[in-house]
Amino acid sequence: MKYVELHCHSAYSFLDGASQPEELAVRAAELGYDALALTDHDGVYGSLEFAHAARAFCVRPITGAEVTLGGGSHVTLLVETARGYANLCRLLTAAHAHTRPPGRESEAPRPSSLDLEQLLELSDGLVCLSGCARDGLGVRDPNVAARVARTFGRDRFFVELQRPYERGDARRNAALRDLASALGVDTVATGDVHAHHPRRAVLQDVLVAIKHRASLDGCERERRGNHESVLLAPEEMAERFPDDARAVARTAELAERLQFDLTEELGYRYPDFSDSAEPADVQLARICERAFEDRYGYGVRAGGTSRLPHKRRTRQRLDEELALIRDLGLSGFFLLHWEVLELAREIALQVRGPGSPRHVLPPGRGRGSSVGSLVCYLTGLSHVDPVQADLSLGRFLNRELDSVPDIDLDFPRDIREQLIVAVTDRYGREHASLVASFATYRSRGAIRDVGKALGLPYAELERLARVTDGWNAKRVGEELASLPDAFAKASSPRWQAFAQICADIAGLPRHISQHPGGMVISSRPLVELVPVQPAAMAGRQLCQWDKDSCADAGFLKIDLLGLGMLSAVEDCVDLVSLSATADTPLDLSRIPLDDQAVYDEIQRADTVGVFQIESRAQMQMLLRTRPENLDDLTVEVALVRPGPIQGKAVHPYVENRQRMREDPSFVPPVDHPLLAEPLRATLGVVVFQDQVLDVATALAGFTVGEAEGLRRAMSRKRSHDALEAYRGRFVEGAARNGVDEETANRVYDKLVGFSGFGFPKSHAAAFGLLAYQSAWVRHHYPAEFLCALLNAQPMGFYPPASLVRDGQRRGVEVRPPQVNLSDAACTIEEGAVRIGLAHVNSVGDDDAGALVAERDLNGPFRSVLELAQRAPLDRRELEALVIAGACDCFNEPRRSLLWQLGLVPETRSVPGSGGAERQLALPLEPTAEVPELPELTTWERMLADYRQTNLSIGTHPLELLRPHLPPDVISSKELSRRPPGARVAVAGMAIARQRPATAKGVVFMLLEDEHGQVNLIVPPAVYERFRAIIRGEPLVLAHGKVERVGRNQNVLVRELATLGPLARSVSGVTEVSGALPSAHHFGHR
Amino acid sequence: MNRQPVAVVREEWRVVDRWWTEAPVNRRYFDVVLESGQNIVVFRNEERGGWFTQSA
């Protein structure tokens, strides 16, 4: 008997379906299904992924969704025609439209629900089934079912019979048969599948518990009660319906009608300006000509250098590029990006204000290979003159291009925030949206959610969550086995189930969220191609597909990314331009790219605060690779990434570079001569993602299509198996080129190791440039750079305190916050950095701004009492300002100022104003003399600075502790004079801690003392013994051995101790550790 | 059933529950009418075998 499953949920029925779409597709093929419908709750999130997977396994995919109607009953909608798919997308869009009411976008979304009238209106091309056994429309509301049946007609409406082996099946199905006959329609049998295999059914129980925030014991009513709702063989399903053979047979007949194929052309087109009066080619040429005249029209630069030859070369390049773009039919593509940039320009003008020196800056910048295109430069998509910088068009545009080129745009955060909404509004809410991203289960989330559902003790789950490697939930079982009480746990059914279910839940999507900035824009309404739903931020909306599905559908994705460093560098340009010494505004696109002084600093790893190359790992690499130009920096930012590390590229690269420095004629070895060319620029190893394709093409003769498939498999979360499937083709192809199997496998292993965790070269090139630019402004304008970095926090590798210390070491004067001199943000004052009032903890941006506004309006504050009177701050904020030293200008000890504040009555809000208006404090004149109060000690002052502003511009704690440390403890300065292998003791404040996934449990720590920094390497066994100190203590003493490789220096730690008790006894302050900033943590916990 | 022949099986259902505990439940239930006319619910314990009656 033929049976086709027409009602099936994947994990994209969030916290309900227990299997990935691929798992369903593979299982359906195994069980002998010809076709399978995916009908997730209120969405098609996984439909395209499913359709591609099903096609690959020769199962015909049917697209659909189980839609919730107002009132809570469900109907199953199946797509018959293209019109039907468009209608389904519109219906799902409508069902989600009210899930995030205005003003409450960030709250938990309301359940989606579809208005019945809309369903009846947009029913064309859809088939409607009456829904599931529990909540189906046929069961819950037969009268409404009758209305739906009338609209859809007997061809397109069926009453759904299910047999979940629940008590009451017989009575319910009898009633449904009666309903069908009363309505004059037919019945179909369905399985309401929630898992691809019976062994996954326990996970389904757990998902229900997680969804209802309950334990398994506490959600008996919501659970299914047995494990029958899984994908079974067609024959087994037929056996479940002995009295309904026609309803079973009808599934196959109906499926035969549902021929709509989601994997085929959906009719997407980006707005390509083809409908405007002037052809796109002409428009683009006109825009470029105008920009060309602006840039090169004068022929002579301000400095007097003739630019005529440059202009001639540029003119030739422009003509070539425009012709190529015309031939490729991409003028509309560039116009679209230009238009988005123009929109950004308008927003930038609003955000920056017309008077800002930032107005000369472009509103954003391209990262990636677009930097090589003159048309991109002239349309504002990139910020580098490619002719002057001698960049080739190469990868970005060529005659063999088979898809649209990739343009990613970076924006300062403030501009990007508004641009996303503006793009949506400009192209229309039916035409533009963000791309979705799905939060998937990793180990910590799995441990917490699954453990809670199983009712396991909270403390034990937290303990496990802390030791886990953080990523792969499939390994939770192994981690459990390494716990001291593993044996006891192994005999507990709950813990046994826990390990298995964590492995099963790994990688399943938990909920939908926003992609960082990918937008799709469509000239045909997007809401007919994919449903669109509101995002958790006002004005934003997202489509139901992630970037992979969007790419599969052929959507053009424009990435509008926010970059903290770009904000910082822009802010820096602003500050430089404001300072008295600048005669012309600083134009970053015109700075020299070969400043030796900047490269000297980079080669010394003097890069705290520099974009991308400031981390401990990057610094160590800089000392060994010694970048000399932008190309080297491009490799540098791409090298310290999990891809090249796991692909075993790092050491060979470093070694080859060193040998080439010593012997310029040295030729880096490669696994096979065929790889010499594709890997020449990176000294014989794979550093960039694009090189994977080059290797596959050169060694294994992959076609463009095969290489593209491999690239996809590598870049995707879900296809490790698919990646292995390409191995056979790779080895075979290599054999045809005369490469032996062992070499081919070795190369392929490296590619798999690299898989996906690397940068494309173009991306690295843009990041390398920004790294250089930030190093350049840091070198030439250290005060402005520090100021801008502090204002852009949180970002980067170092806490603000370390940035300040680094600035001071480089001669930047840093001045404390001061109520009569500071702005809300940090500012430049006589060449020094003045810390802003908003940096004082518990003083918010708004209140700091209000204080400054009051001061600007009515003059400086003359006493702390006057400050309390005039500034709209509450007692807590005023006290914080005093403790942070911001009121030291009143020339009274901080304790005395606090005493005076104590006499000020609390401000109260004006009744009826809802707290918006506050009555200012009217302090009484002190009736008593201020008593003699002891001044704060140096310790107290320093700790107060850290506590209140997270930084201290004065004394370093180690300076105060040093005299009390054991005599064998040496400073960071002395360390460099000790030979390798020497046993040493070092002390310092922990500022960063790193536990990279690629380092097999090794922890890296960065200590700071009064002279500089020390790198600690903590082996796993030492980490286990001293975990509490490593994770929680700011002041530590480390014993270990000096390790020196080239110019790199580390202390390999043997033992650690806390300096907390010593600091307490020396300072006489009970709370030392709590006042110091905690170290930044990176990587796994 | 109880030494009486079954006239009709009115319904069959299944319960799989408490699999995470020391006492998992895995039962096949039958709602039957005996030839005597008596209506009873019986289940088979799939975990440990054996048939049991339960009040209907």
Short mmCIF file of C-alpha atoms in Angstrom, two decimals, chain A residues 603-767:
data_model
loop_
_atom_site.label_atom_id
_atom_site.label_comp_id
_atom_site.label_asym_id
_atom_site.label_seq_id
_atom_site.Cartn_x
_atom_site.Cartn_y
_atom_site.Cartn_z
CA GLN A 603 57.11 43.90 14.53
CA ARG A 604 57.85 44.58 18.22
CA ALA A 605 54.28 43.45 19.02
CA ASP A 606 53.68 46.87 20.51
CA THR A 607 50.05 46.62 19.46
CA VAL A 608 47.78 46.94 22.50
CA GLY A 609 44.50 48.34 21.17
CA VAL A 610 45.30 47.76 17.48
CA PHE A 611 42.54 46.09 15.47
CA GLN A 612 42.89 42.29 15.13
CA ILE A 613 46.60 42.04 16.02
CA GLU A 614 46.45 42.98 19.69
CA SER A 615 45.66 39.62 21.29
CA ARG A 616 48.24 37.61 23.15
CA ALA A 617 48.34 34.99 20.39
CA GLN A 618 48.64 37.61 17.65
CA MET A 619 51.43 39.40 19.49
CA GLN A 620 53.42 36.21 19.80
CA MET A 621 52.91 35.61 16.11
CA LEU A 622 53.96 39.17 15.20
CA LEU A 623 57.29 38.66 16.94
CA ARG A 624 57.94 35.64 14.76
CA THR A 625 56.50 36.66 11.38
CA ARG A 626 57.47 40.37 11.51
CA PRO A 627 54.98 41.76 8.97
CA GLU A 628 56.53 44.27 6.60
CA ASN A 629 53.62 45.38 4.47
CA LEU A 630 49.86 45.20 3.96
CA ASP A 631 50.07 41.78 2.31
CA ASP A 632 51.86 40.40 5.35
CA LEU A 633 49.22 41.92 7.62
CA THR A 634 46.53 40.33 5.48
CA VAL A 635 48.08 36.91 6.14
CA GLU A 636 48.63 37.83 9.78
CA VAL A 637 44.97 38.48 10.56
CA ALA A 638 43.94 35.28 8.77
CA LEU A 639 46.63 33.09 10.31
CA VAL A 640 45.64 33.13 13.97
CA ARG A 641 42.26 31.54 13.35
CA PRO A 642 40.99 28.04 14.15
CA GLY A 643 41.08 27.07 10.44
CA PRO A 644 44.79 27.56 9.77
CA ILE A 645 45.62 26.29 13.29
CA GLN A 646 43.69 23.04 12.84
CA GLY A 647 44.83 22.83 9.23
CA LYS A 648 48.38 22.76 10.61
CA ALA A 649 49.36 25.81 8.59
CA VAL A 650 50.76 28.07 11.30
CA HIS A 651 54.10 26.49 12.16
CA PRO A 652 55.14 25.80 8.57
CA TYR A 653 54.24 29.37 7.64
CA VAL A 654 56.25 30.85 10.49
CA GLU A 655 59.18 28.57 9.79
CA ASN A 656 59.17 29.23 6.05
CA ARG A 657 59.00 32.94 6.64
CA GLN A 658 61.95 32.81 8.95
CA ARG A 659 63.98 30.79 6.45
CA MET A 660 63.09 33.18 3.67
CA ARG A 661 64.28 36.06 5.82
CA GLU A 662 67.60 34.29 6.23
CA ASP A 663 67.81 33.06 2.65
CA PRO A 664 65.72 34.96 0.08
CA SER A 665 66.23 32.16 -2.47
CA PHE A 666 64.52 29.59 -0.23
CA VAL A 667 61.48 27.94 -1.87
CA PRO A 668 58.80 26.78 0.61
CA PRO A 669 58.11 23.05 0.29
CA VAL A 670 54.61 21.86 -0.69
CA ASP A 671 52.85 18.50 -0.41
CA HIS A 672 52.83 18.17 -4.19
CA PRO A 673 54.33 20.28 -7.00
CA LEU A 674 50.80 21.02 -8.29
CA LEU A 675 50.24 23.07 -5.12
CA ALA A 676 53.22 25.35 -5.59
CA GLU A 677 51.28 27.95 -7.56
CA PRO A 678 48.02 28.20 -5.58
CA LEU A 679 49.94 28.41 -2.30
CA ARG A 680 52.82 30.62 -3.41
CA ALA A 681 51.63 33.79 -1.70
CA THR A 682 51.17 32.02 1.64
CA LEU A 683 54.46 30.12 1.60
CA GLY A 684 53.07 26.70 0.84
CA VAL A 685 50.20 26.50 3.33
CA VAL A 686 46.45 27.15 3.22
CA VAL A 687 45.68 30.37 5.05
CA PHE A 688 42.63 31.71 3.20
CA GLN A 689 39.30 30.04 2.55
CA ASP A 690 39.55 30.66 -1.19
CA GLN A 691 42.76 28.65 -1.34
CA VAL A 692 40.80 25.52 -0.47
CA LEU A 693 39.08 25.87 -3.83
CA ASP A 694 42.37 26.56 -5.58
CA VAL A 695 43.87 23.42 -4.05
CA ALA A 696 40.87 21.28 -5.00
CA THR A 697 41.02 22.57 -8.54
CA ALA A 698 44.78 22.27 -8.94
CA LEU A 699 45.32 18.92 -7.25
CA ALA A 700 42.07 17.02 -7.81
CA GLY A 701 40.85 18.73 -10.96
CA PHE A 702 37.56 19.79 -9.34
CA THR A 703 35.20 21.65 -11.64
CA VAL A 704 33.88 25.03 -10.59
CA GLY A 705 30.66 23.33 -9.51
CA GLU A 706 32.41 20.67 -7.43
CA ALA A 707 34.69 23.19 -5.80
CA GLU A 708 31.64 25.30 -5.00
CA GLY A 709 29.96 22.26 -3.42
CA LEU A 710 33.04 21.60 -1.32
CA ARG A 711 33.16 25.24 -0.25
CA ARG A 712 29.54 25.03 0.86
CA ALA A 713 30.10 21.82 2.77
CA MET A 714 33.02 23.51 4.49
CA SER A 715 31.26 26.68 5.40
CA ARG A 716 28.18 25.03 6.85
CA LYS A 717 27.40 23.95 10.32
CA ARG A 718 25.64 20.81 9.34
CA SER A 719 27.65 18.87 6.91
CA HIS A 720 30.69 17.21 8.34
CA ASP A 721 29.46 14.00 6.74
CA ALA A 722 29.01 15.73 3.42
CA LEU A 723 32.59 16.93 3.71
CA GLU A 724 33.81 13.36 4.06
CA ALA A 725 31.70 12.43 1.06
CA TYR A 726 33.85 14.73 -1.07
CA ARG A 727 37.00 12.87 -0.02
CA GLY A 728 36.42 10.06 -2.51
CA ARG A 729 36.07 12.46 -5.41
CA PHE A 730 39.12 14.38 -4.23
CA VAL A 731 41.34 11.30 -4.03
CA GLU A 732 40.08 9.98 -7.38
CA GLY A 733 40.58 13.33 -9.07
CA ALA A 734 44.06 13.63 -7.60
CA ALA A 735 44.93 10.14 -8.85
CA ARG A 736 44.05 11.23 -12.38
CA ASN A 737 46.63 14.00 -11.94
CA GLY A 738 49.22 11.47 -10.88
CA VAL A 739 48.99 12.18 -7.15
CA ASP A 740 49.30 9.13 -4.92
CA GLU A 741 46.50 8.27 -2.52
CA GLU A 742 48.45 8.98 0.64
CA THR A 743 49.40 12.49 -0.45
CA ALA A 744 45.85 13.20 -1.61
CA ASN A 745 44.46 12.06 1.74
CA ARG A 746 47.01 14.09 3.66
CA VAL A 747 46.12 17.23 1.72
CA TYR A 748 42.42 16.54 2.15
CA ASP A 749 42.87 16.09 5.90
CA LYS A 750 44.41 19.52 6.05
CA LEU A 751 41.50 20.98 4.11
CA VAL A 752 38.99 19.30 6.44
CA GLY A 753 40.96 20.58 9.45
CA PHE A 754 40.76 24.03 7.96
CA SER A 755 37.08 23.68 7.22
CA GLY A 756 35.17 26.86 7.42
CA PHE A 757 37.03 28.53 10.26
CA GLY A 758 39.21 30.71 8.09
CA PHE A 759 38.87 34.12 6.49
CA PRO A 760 38.43 34.60 2.77
CA LYS A 761 41.42 36.54 1.50
CA SER A 762 39.39 39.59 0.60
CA HIS A 763 38.00 39.79 4.11
CA ALA A 764 41.47 39.45 5.59
CA ALA A 765 42.72 42.16 3.24
CA ALA A 766 40.12 44.65 4.47
CA PHE A 767 40.77 43.70 8.10
#
